Short mmCIF file of C-alpha atoms in Angstrom, two decimals:
data_model
loop_
_atom_site.label_atom_id
_atom_site.label_comp_id
_atom_site.label_asym_id
_atom_site.label_seq_id
_atom_site.Cartn_x
_atom_site.Cartn_y
_atom_site.Cartn_z
CA MET T 169 -15.66 30.41 -5.51
CA GLN T 170 -18.79 28.13 -5.63
CA HIS T 171 -16.95 24.41 -5.98
CA GLY T 172 -13.60 25.24 -4.46
CA SER T 173 -14.59 24.30 -1.23
CA LYS T 174 -16.63 21.36 -1.97
CA SER T 175 -14.35 20.11 -4.15
CA GLY T 176 -11.47 20.57 -1.34
CA LEU T 177 -9.39 23.07 -3.49
CA PHE T 178 -7.79 26.17 -2.16
CA VAL T 179 -9.46 29.71 -3.96
CA VAL T 180 -6.19 32.12 -3.19
CA THR T 181 -5.25 34.74 -4.31
CA LEU T 182 -2.49 35.31 -6.77
CA GLY T 183 -0.04 36.38 -4.20
CA TRP T 184 0.14 33.09 -2.41
CA PHE T 185 2.23 32.08 -5.38
CA VAL T 186 4.84 34.94 -5.31
CA ASP T 187 4.89 34.82 -1.29
CA SER T 188 5.75 31.64 -1.59
CA VAL T 189 8.41 31.11 -4.27
CA LYS T 190 9.71 33.75 -2.88
CA ARG T 191 10.34 32.02 1.17
CA ASN T 192 11.07 29.26 -0.67
CA THR T 193 8.36 27.26 1.00
CA ARG T 194 4.07 26.52 1.08
CA LEU T 195 2.90 29.32 3.44
CA SER T 196 -0.53 28.90 4.84
CA GLU T 197 -3.62 29.12 2.48
CA THR T 198 -5.70 30.69 4.99
CA LEU T 199 -4.19 34.09 4.83
CA TYR T 200 -4.94 34.18 0.68
CA SER T 201 -8.05 33.08 0.60
CA VAL T 202 -9.97 35.37 -1.42
CA LYS T 203 -12.96 36.86 -0.05
CA SER T 204 -14.95 38.51 -2.93
CA ILE T 205 -14.32 39.20 -6.51
CA GLY T 206 -14.28 42.73 -7.88
CA GLU T 207 -15.75 43.89 -11.80
CA ASN T 208 -12.53 43.48 -13.29
CA GLY T 209 -12.91 39.52 -12.50
CA LEU T 210 -9.73 39.77 -10.41
CA PRO T 211 -10.29 39.22 -6.24
CA SER T 212 -10.45 42.02 -4.65
CA GLY T 213 -7.15 44.28 -4.36
CA GLU T 214 -5.45 42.26 -6.08
CA LEU T 215 -5.05 44.59 -8.95
CA ASN T 216 -3.31 47.24 -7.00
CA ARG T 217 -0.95 44.36 -5.23
CA ILE T 218 0.00 43.11 -9.08
CA VAL T 219 0.58 46.26 -10.52
CA GLY T 220 2.09 48.19 -7.63
CA VAL T 221 5.53 49.91 -7.92
CA PRO T 222 8.27 49.02 -10.20
CA GLY T 223 11.03 46.89 -8.11
CA SER T 224 9.26 46.86 -5.29
CA GLU T 225 9.72 43.53 -2.62
CA LYS T 226 6.81 43.98 -0.84
CA SER T 227 5.35 40.73 -0.12
CA PHE T 228 1.81 40.13 -0.91
CA LEU T 229 0.63 38.82 2.62
CA PRO T 230 -1.44 41.47 4.31
CA SER T 231 1.00 43.54 6.57
CA PRO T 232 -0.80 42.69 10.42
CA ALA T 233 0.90 38.78 9.70
CA PHE T 234 3.96 40.25 10.26
CA GLU T 235 3.24 42.45 12.84
CA ASP T 236 4.85 39.38 15.16
CA ASP T 237 6.36 36.14 14.89
CA LYS T 238 3.42 34.19 16.16
CA SER T 239 1.73 35.54 12.79
CA LEU T 240 4.77 34.65 11.03
CA GLY T 241 5.04 31.50 12.52
CA ARG T 242 1.45 30.65 10.99
CA GLY T 243 1.97 32.08 7.78
CA TRP T 244 4.85 29.82 6.73
CA ARG T 245 2.49 26.61 7.88
CA THR T 246 1.75 23.78 5.84
CA PRO T 247 -1.72 22.79 6.48
CA VAL T 248 -1.54 19.33 8.13
CA LYS T 249 -3.40 16.37 6.41
CA SER T 250 -4.55 13.33 7.78
CA PRO T 251 -1.79 10.50 8.11
CA ASN T 252 -3.98 7.55 6.73
CA LYS T 253 -7.23 9.20 3.92
CA GLN T 254 -6.56 11.93 1.32
CA GLN T 255 -9.02 15.14 0.89
CA THR T 256 -12.73 13.85 0.85
CA PHE T 257 -14.61 14.53 -1.97
CA GLY T 258 -18.13 15.89 -3.03
CA GLY T 259 -18.33 14.60 -6.40
CA PRO T 260 -17.33 11.34 -8.24
CA VAL T 261 -13.98 9.96 -6.49
CA PHE T 262 -12.46 8.41 -9.54
CA SER T 263 -13.56 11.30 -11.87
CA ASN T 264 -10.71 10.78 -15.15
CA SER T 265 -9.63 7.40 -14.02
CA PHE T 266 -8.89 4.01 -15.74
CA VAL T 267 -8.90 1.19 -13.98
CA TYR T 268 -7.95 -2.34 -14.74
CA ILE T 269 -9.33 -5.44 -13.24
CA ASP T 270 -6.70 -8.33 -13.63
CA PRO T 271 -8.89 -11.52 -14.82
CA LYS T 272 -7.76 -13.63 -11.83
CA VAL T 273 -10.23 -11.38 -9.24
CA SER T 274 -13.25 -13.88 -8.31
CA ASP T 275 -16.22 -12.47 -10.67
CA ASP T 276 -18.46 -11.72 -7.57
CA MET T 277 -15.51 -9.15 -6.27
CA LYS T 278 -14.88 -8.53 -9.80
CA GLU T 279 -19.24 -7.35 -10.24
CA LYS T 280 -18.88 -5.34 -7.01
CA VAL T 281 -15.91 -3.39 -8.17
CA VAL T 282 -17.13 -2.47 -11.72
CA GLU T 283 -20.38 -1.35 -10.22
CA ALA T 284 -18.47 1.08 -7.52
CA VAL T 285 -15.81 2.31 -10.10
CA THR T 286 -18.18 3.10 -13.20
CA ARG T 287 -20.72 5.09 -10.68
CA GLU T 288 -17.94 6.92 -8.99
CA GLY T 289 -16.39 8.27 -12.92
CA ALA T 290 -14.22 5.67 -14.01
CA THR T 291 -13.59 3.94 -17.31
CA LEU T 292 -12.67 -0.17 -16.94
CA LEU T 293 -9.63 -1.01 -19.78
CA ASP T 294 -10.06 -4.16 -21.34
CA ASN T 295 -6.60 -5.17 -21.58
CA TRP T 296 -3.27 -4.00 -19.65
CA PHE T 297 0.22 -3.50 -21.29
CA ILE T 298 3.45 -1.80 -20.13
CA GLY T 299 3.01 1.90 -20.75
CA CYS T 300 -0.70 2.03 -20.64
CA HIS T 301 -2.51 4.38 -19.65
CA ALA T 302 -4.44 2.78 -16.37
CA SER T 303 -4.11 4.98 -13.56
CA HIS T 304 -5.25 2.04 -11.24
CA ILE T 305 -4.80 -1.66 -11.46
CA VAL T 306 -6.94 -3.88 -9.12
CA CYS T 307 -5.76 -6.79 -8.63
CA GLU T 308 -5.63 -10.37 -5.66
CA GLY T 309 -2.78 -12.30 -4.07
CA PRO T 310 -0.20 -13.44 -6.04
CA SER T 311 -1.47 -11.51 -9.16
CA ILE T 312 0.47 -8.27 -8.42
CA ARG T 313 3.96 -10.11 -8.98
CA ARG T 314 2.67 -9.01 -13.00
CA TYR T 315 2.28 -5.69 -11.94
CA ILE T 316 5.20 -4.31 -9.38
CA GLY T 317 7.64 -2.23 -10.72
CA LEU T 318 5.38 -1.42 -13.74
CA ALA T 319 2.05 0.40 -12.71
CA ASN T 320 1.87 3.23 -9.95
CA ASN T 321 -0.93 2.41 -8.33
CA ILE T 322 -1.62 -1.29 -7.37
CA VAL T 323 -4.31 -1.62 -5.35
CA SER T 324 -7.15 -4.44 -3.75
CA PRO T 325 -10.48 -5.04 -4.21
CA LEU T 326 -11.66 -4.06 -0.79
CA TRP T 327 -9.90 -0.68 -0.98
CA ILE T 328 -11.64 0.23 -4.06
CA LEU T 329 -14.96 -0.67 -2.29
CA LYS T 330 -13.80 1.22 0.58
CA THR T 331 -12.45 4.04 -1.19
CA THR T 332 -16.13 4.51 -2.73
CA LYS T 333 -18.43 3.73 -0.12
CA GLU T 334 -16.68 6.54 2.18
CA LYS T 335 -15.98 8.91 -0.94
CA CYS T 336 -12.36 9.64 0.10
CA ILE T 337 -9.44 8.12 -1.35
CA GLN T 338 -8.01 5.72 1.40
CA ARG T 339 -4.09 5.30 2.02
CA LEU T 340 -2.07 4.71 -0.90
CA VAL T 341 1.74 3.92 -0.49
CA HIS T 342 3.51 4.53 -4.01
CA LEU T 343 6.99 2.79 -4.34
CA SER T 344 9.80 3.81 -6.68
CA SER T 345 10.15 1.64 -9.76
CA ASP T 346 13.71 0.75 -8.83
CA LEU T 347 12.48 -0.33 -5.31
CA ALA T 348 9.45 -2.04 -6.68
CA GLU T 349 11.47 -4.20 -9.46
CA GLN T 350 13.46 -5.49 -6.09
CA THR T 351 10.44 -6.14 -3.65
CA ASN T 352 9.07 -8.41 -6.93
CA MET T 353 12.52 -10.49 -6.62
CA ILE T 354 11.52 -10.84 -3.21
CA LEU T 355 8.23 -11.67 -3.98
CA GLU T 356 9.37 -14.58 -6.30
CA SER T 357 12.32 -15.96 -3.88
CA ASP T 358 9.77 -15.89 -1.01
CA GLN T 359 7.32 -18.12 -3.25
CA VAL T 360 10.20 -20.49 -4.10
CA ALA T 361 10.78 -20.53 -0.31
CA GLY T 362 7.65 -21.11 0.28
CA LYS T 363 7.74 -23.89 -2.00
CA VAL T 364 10.22 -25.89 -0.23
CA SER T 365 9.34 -25.25 3.73
CA PHE T 366 5.73 -27.29 2.44
CA GLY T 367 8.00 -30.33 0.77
CA GLU T 368 7.86 -29.11 -2.52
CA SER T 369 10.28 -29.17 -5.39
CA PRO T 370 11.04 -25.02 -6.61
CA HIS T 371 10.01 -24.70 -9.75
CA PRO T 372 13.47 -24.64 -11.67
CA VAL T 373 13.18 -21.62 -13.81
CA ALA T 374 11.84 -18.36 -11.99
CA LEU T 375 8.64 -17.20 -14.82
CA LYS T 376 7.20 -13.67 -14.40
CA TYR T 377 4.35 -14.66 -15.88
CA SER T 378 1.84 -17.80 -15.67
CA TYR T 379 -0.46 -19.29 -18.18
CA SER T 380 -1.46 -21.90 -16.12
CA LEU T 381 -4.35 -22.88 -14.18
CA PRO T 382 -4.58 -22.23 -10.56
CA HIS T 383 -2.46 -24.18 -8.64
CA GLY T 384 -0.41 -25.39 -5.95
CA VAL T 385 -1.15 -25.68 -2.01
CA ASN T 386 -3.15 -22.55 -1.61
CA VAL T 387 -5.60 -23.54 -4.39
CA ASN T 388 -8.52 -25.68 -2.52
CA ILE T 389 -11.11 -27.93 -4.52
CA GLU T 390 -13.51 -24.74 -4.12
CA GLU T 391 -11.66 -22.94 -6.53
CA ARG T 392 -11.08 -25.55 -9.13
CA LEU T 393 -14.68 -26.54 -9.13
CA LYS T 394 -15.33 -23.14 -9.73
CA THR T 395 -12.93 -22.35 -12.06
CA VAL T 396 -14.23 -25.76 -14.23
CA GLU T 397 -17.81 -24.41 -14.06
CA LEU T 398 -17.05 -20.77 -15.70
CA ALA T 399 -15.31 -22.67 -18.12
CA LYS T 400 -18.29 -25.58 -18.75
CA LEU T 401 -20.57 -22.50 -19.01
CA GLY T 402 -18.63 -20.90 -21.59
CA VAL T 403 -18.67 -23.65 -24.08
CA ARG T 404 -22.74 -23.71 -23.60
CA ASN T 405 -22.58 -19.84 -24.28
CA ARG T 406 -20.64 -20.85 -27.18
CA ARG T 407 -21.80 -23.83 -28.49
CA THR T 408 -25.51 -21.88 -28.11
CA ARG T 409 -24.32 -19.26 -30.42
CA ARG T 410 -23.43 -21.59 -33.54
CA MET T 411 -26.66 -23.27 -33.30
CA GLN T 412 -28.66 -20.25 -34.09
CA SER T 413 -28.61 -19.89 -38.01
CA CYS T 414 -27.19 -16.92 -39.97
CA GLN T 415 -25.31 -15.48 -37.40
CA VAL T 416 -21.53 -17.08 -36.74
CA SER T 417 -20.25 -20.16 -38.47
CA ILE T 418 -18.77 -23.15 -37.05
CA HIS T 419 -15.60 -22.49 -37.72
CA PRO T 420 -15.09 -19.14 -39.08
CA ILE T 421 -12.10 -18.34 -41.79
CA THR T 422 -9.20 -17.09 -40.12
CA PRO T 423 -6.57 -15.33 -42.20
CA SER T 424 -3.76 -16.76 -43.71
CA ILE T 425 -1.23 -13.45 -42.26
CA LEU T 426 -1.54 -11.55 -38.73
CA LEU T 427 -0.21 -8.65 -38.18
CA GLU T 428 2.11 -8.16 -41.39
CA SER T 429 1.63 -4.33 -41.17
CA ILE T 430 3.14 -3.85 -37.60
CA CYS T 431 6.78 -2.57 -37.25
CA TRP T 432 8.07 -3.44 -34.18
CA THR T 433 11.23 -5.42 -32.00
CA ILE T 434 10.49 -8.00 -29.73
CA SER T 435 12.63 -7.02 -27.00
CA GLU T 436 10.77 -3.54 -26.84
CA PRO T 437 7.59 -2.68 -24.74
CA THR T 438 4.54 -3.49 -27.12
CA SER T 439 3.59 0.35 -26.60
CA SER T 440 6.41 1.06 -29.27
CA ALA T 441 4.72 -0.58 -31.64
CA ARG T 442 4.07 0.81 -35.20
CA ILE T 443 2.20 0.21 -38.05
CA TYR T 444 3.27 0.60 -41.64
CA THR T 445 2.17 3.45 -43.72
CA GLU T 446 3.19 2.44 -47.43
CA SER T 447 3.64 -1.34 -47.71
CA SER T 448 4.01 -0.99 -51.37
CA TRP T 449 7.00 1.21 -51.12
CA ILE T 450 8.50 -0.78 -48.34
CA GLU T 451 8.71 -3.61 -49.81
CA ASP T 452 9.78 -1.90 -53.38
CA VAL T 453 12.72 0.17 -51.44
CA SER T 454 13.41 -3.59 -49.65
CA GLU T 455 13.85 -5.66 -52.46
CA HIS T 456 16.41 -2.60 -54.38
CA HIS T 457 17.69 -1.26 -51.21
CA PRO T 458 18.26 -3.99 -49.03
CA SER T 459 20.71 -1.72 -46.93
CA CYS T 460 17.74 0.41 -45.44
CA PHE T 461 15.99 -2.31 -43.15
CA SER T 462 19.24 -4.60 -42.47
CA GLY T 463 21.55 -2.97 -39.63
CA ASP T 464 24.90 -2.60 -41.85
CA GLY T 465 25.41 0.43 -43.44
CA GLY T 466 21.89 2.24 -42.57
CA ASN T 467 20.12 3.51 -39.46
CA SER T 468 16.90 1.51 -39.28
CA GLU T 469 15.26 3.01 -36.66
CA ALA T 470 15.36 6.35 -38.98
CA SER T 471 13.95 4.45 -41.37
CA SER T 472 11.30 3.48 -39.67
CA GLU T 473 10.11 6.65 -38.71
CA ASN T 474 9.92 7.60 -42.35
CA PHE T 475 7.25 4.68 -43.41
CA SER T 476 5.67 3.52 -40.09
CA ARG T 477 3.22 5.78 -37.37
CA VAL T 478 2.47 4.93 -34.02
CA LEU T 479 -0.43 3.02 -33.72
CA ARG T 480 -4.36 4.14 -32.68
CA GLU T 481 -6.64 2.89 -29.88
CA SER T 482 -8.63 1.92 -32.33
CA GLU T 483 -5.70 -0.17 -33.73
CA LYS T 484 -4.69 -1.83 -31.49
CA ARG T 485 -8.06 -2.95 -29.41
CA GLU T 486 -9.29 -4.12 -33.60
CA VAL T 487 -9.95 -8.09 -32.72
CA ILE T 488 -8.04 -9.25 -36.08
CA LEU T 489 -8.73 -13.35 -35.14
CA LYS T 490 -11.95 -14.25 -34.14
CA CYS T 491 -11.03 -17.46 -32.61
CA HIS T 492 -11.30 -18.19 -29.48
CA PHE T 493 -7.81 -20.45 -29.22
CA LEU T 494 -4.35 -18.94 -30.47
CA THR T 495 -1.29 -21.37 -31.22
CA ILE T 496 1.98 -19.62 -31.90
CA LEU T 497 4.86 -21.06 -32.71
CA PHE T 498 7.49 -19.15 -30.84
CA PRO T 499 11.51 -19.06 -32.43
CA LEU T 500 13.99 -19.92 -29.22
CA ASP T 501 17.63 -19.13 -31.05
CA ARG T 502 18.90 -17.09 -33.24
CA PHE T 503 19.74 -20.04 -36.17
CA GLY T 504 17.00 -22.07 -35.92
CA GLU T 505 18.59 -25.24 -34.35
CA LEU T 506 16.53 -25.50 -31.69
CA GLY T 507 12.98 -25.06 -33.45
CA PRO T 508 10.31 -23.25 -32.64
CA SER T 509 8.11 -23.50 -29.17
CA SER T 510 4.48 -23.52 -28.86
CA ARG T 511 2.35 -21.76 -26.65
CA SER T 512 -1.85 -21.70 -26.39
CA PHE T 513 -3.62 -18.61 -25.41
CA PHE T 514 -7.62 -18.39 -25.03
CA SER T 515 -9.65 -15.59 -25.67
CA ASN T 516 -13.75 -15.91 -25.12
CA HIS T 517 -13.92 -12.82 -27.60
CA GLY T 518 -10.87 -13.28 -29.56
CA PHE T 519 -7.80 -11.72 -30.18
CA THR T 520 -6.80 -7.98 -30.51
CA ARG T 521 -3.63 -6.67 -31.82
CA ILE T 522 -2.22 -5.75 -28.64
CA GLN T 523 -3.59 -8.63 -27.13
CA ILE T 524 -0.89 -10.88 -29.30
CA LEU T 525 1.46 -8.41 -29.49
CA GLU T 526 1.50 -8.85 -25.41
CA HIS T 527 1.73 -12.61 -25.69
CA ILE T 528 4.72 -12.48 -27.59
CA TYR T 529 6.78 -9.65 -25.47
CA ASP T 530 5.80 -11.81 -22.62
CA PHE T 531 7.09 -15.09 -23.84
CA TYR T 532 10.51 -13.83 -24.75
CA GLN T 533 10.54 -11.76 -21.41
CA GLU T 534 10.37 -15.04 -19.73
CA ASN T 535 13.39 -17.11 -18.27
CA MET T 536 14.02 -19.96 -20.35
CA LEU T 537 12.88 -23.46 -19.29
CA VAL T 538 15.16 -26.02 -18.10
CA GLU T 539 14.09 -28.91 -21.02
CA GLU T 540 14.82 -25.48 -23.31
CA ILE T 541 18.09 -25.10 -21.21
CA ASN T 542 19.09 -28.54 -21.88
CA LEU T 543 19.03 -28.38 -25.41
CA ALA T 544 20.19 -24.82 -25.57
CA ILE T 545 23.73 -25.76 -24.63
CA HIS T 546 24.52 -27.50 -27.27
CA THR T 547 23.72 -25.13 -29.99
CA ASP T 548 26.64 -23.21 -31.67
CA SER T 549 26.27 -19.35 -30.92
CA ARG T 550 27.78 -17.05 -28.48
CA HIS T 551 24.67 -16.68 -26.49
CA ALA T 552 25.35 -20.21 -25.86
CA ASP T 553 28.75 -19.81 -24.71
CA ARG T 554 27.19 -17.14 -22.33
CA LEU T 555 24.43 -19.86 -20.99
CA ARG T 556 27.01 -22.04 -20.72
CA SER T 557 28.80 -19.93 -18.57
CA ILE T 558 25.79 -19.77 -16.30
CA TYR T 559 24.63 -22.85 -16.05
CA ALA T 560 28.16 -24.15 -15.07
CA SER T 561 28.34 -21.25 -12.58
CA LYS T 562 28.21 -22.04 -8.39
CA GLU T 563 24.97 -19.64 -8.09
CA PRO T 564 22.22 -21.59 -10.39
CA VAL T 565 23.49 -24.91 -8.95
CA GLU T 566 23.09 -23.11 -5.18
CA GLN T 567 19.52 -21.67 -6.12
CA GLY T 568 18.17 -24.73 -8.12
CA PHE T 569 17.26 -22.93 -11.08
CA VAL T 570 19.05 -20.47 -14.19
CA ALA T 571 18.04 -17.64 -14.91
CA PHE T 572 18.17 -16.66 -18.80
CA LYS T 573 15.41 -14.93 -20.42
CA ARG T 574 14.24 -16.36 -23.46
CA VAL T 575 15.31 -12.88 -25.64
CA ASP T 576 18.45 -12.88 -24.61
CA PHE T 577 18.98 -16.24 -26.23
CA ILE T 578 17.38 -14.97 -29.37
CA GLY T 579 20.43 -12.61 -30.08
CA ARG T 580 19.59 -9.91 -32.82
CA ARG T 581 16.87 -12.18 -34.48
CA ARG T 582 14.37 -9.16 -32.66
CA SER T 583 12.83 -7.48 -35.42
CA PHE T 584 8.82 -8.77 -36.16
CA GLU T 585 7.90 -9.45 -39.30
CA LYS T 586 4.84 -11.08 -39.50
CA LEU T 587 2.32 -14.12 -38.04
CA LYS T 588 1.80 -16.57 -40.96
CA ARG T 589 -0.32 -19.96 -40.89
CA VAL T 590 1.28 -23.15 -40.59
CA ASN T 591 -1.68 -25.95 -41.42
CA GLU T 592 -3.19 -24.94 -45.10
CA GLU T 593 -7.03 -25.36 -43.47
CA SER T 594 -8.80 -21.92 -44.23
CA ASN T 595 -9.76 -22.06 -40.79
CA GLY T 596 -6.37 -23.24 -38.72
CA ASN T 597 -5.21 -21.82 -35.33
CA LEU T 598 -1.44 -22.09 -35.58
CA TYR T 599 0.26 -19.41 -36.58
CA GLN T 600 4.24 -19.38 -36.75
CA LEU T 601 6.29 -16.40 -35.93
CA LEU T 602 8.80 -14.59 -38.32
CA ILE T 603 11.22 -12.40 -36.77
CA ARG T 604 14.31 -11.46 -38.90
CA ALA T 605 17.72 -10.17 -37.10
#
């Protein structure tokens, strides 16, 4: 009663719910508003209505409301809300919300968004992955392609700032996942068409994610200079920390094996990754009973449930590689004819488990590059046969690129084993991904 009106909540009797269910519509809350609370803790007069007569079908609505048709119409009317804005809040606007800010948001804007959402009770997330508990994704421009169809609330920094300033949730358009995926395809096709209109040759492969620096006709020299200055600042900060005695070694020792205890299929989202509970028992079972871990004669999914568990949030966020750079050699095909493909990553604070898993997942969700396809059509596998059929079909020729995901070419070789450091130096950051069928 004290906080309901301030928080934009309706305080009604139980009769509102019962009568609304009976009439299969949302009745007006004003006719069931609670005026006072009795000694028994129930709204005054509610106890008599609840007890009532056994089997009675009488309405909880006060009788004068049904005396005429006009009153009846008022009882059935749904309150009209503003089409542009939702209910104004007296408390924090983003209470119990989890906000992730895209890395490509400018630093100045990011500082404003961080200050605004934290002031309004939100929790900031350092990383985003498919299926995480982020309630709002803050991004700008082309970055929307990374999240559309995979997140519910994708908003701009200006939407956040206006919401916090007015203490009112601004208009937010939601899309179903299937429609959002179609929108993603439209955005990608528009990007290719835009490059053609500017006289540029479209990229031969439609990539879902981009790891390169800002480029293209929409990026001016000022943005590139800003990117360069931020990179130089990061180098100076790391150099300063290295020069301080007994704090951080110049070249930290890197582990020879990474993620050895992870049980995961690289074609599945990172939220499905699990961790082994008894590694010594697993090695013993896999040695004496290989059928338990193979696809022949055994249920690998059922067995993995018995000796693994879901990763805790602390385990996902734990930094397991304290280097700023990580280079991974990714297998490309089932039988290893193509050899590995390298991809380098940078992180100013080192790499967590979930970051490395996301990099692996994103790599195999991308379409194969034109150089990879030109080699892959000569390999010997049924996946190569399917690639050759698509490569020679009419549609890719007209579009100018072949859409064939790496995960589709890897075949059944999708079970994650570990990352093994390639060079023998104790401070190397080159790791080979080991996967099996």
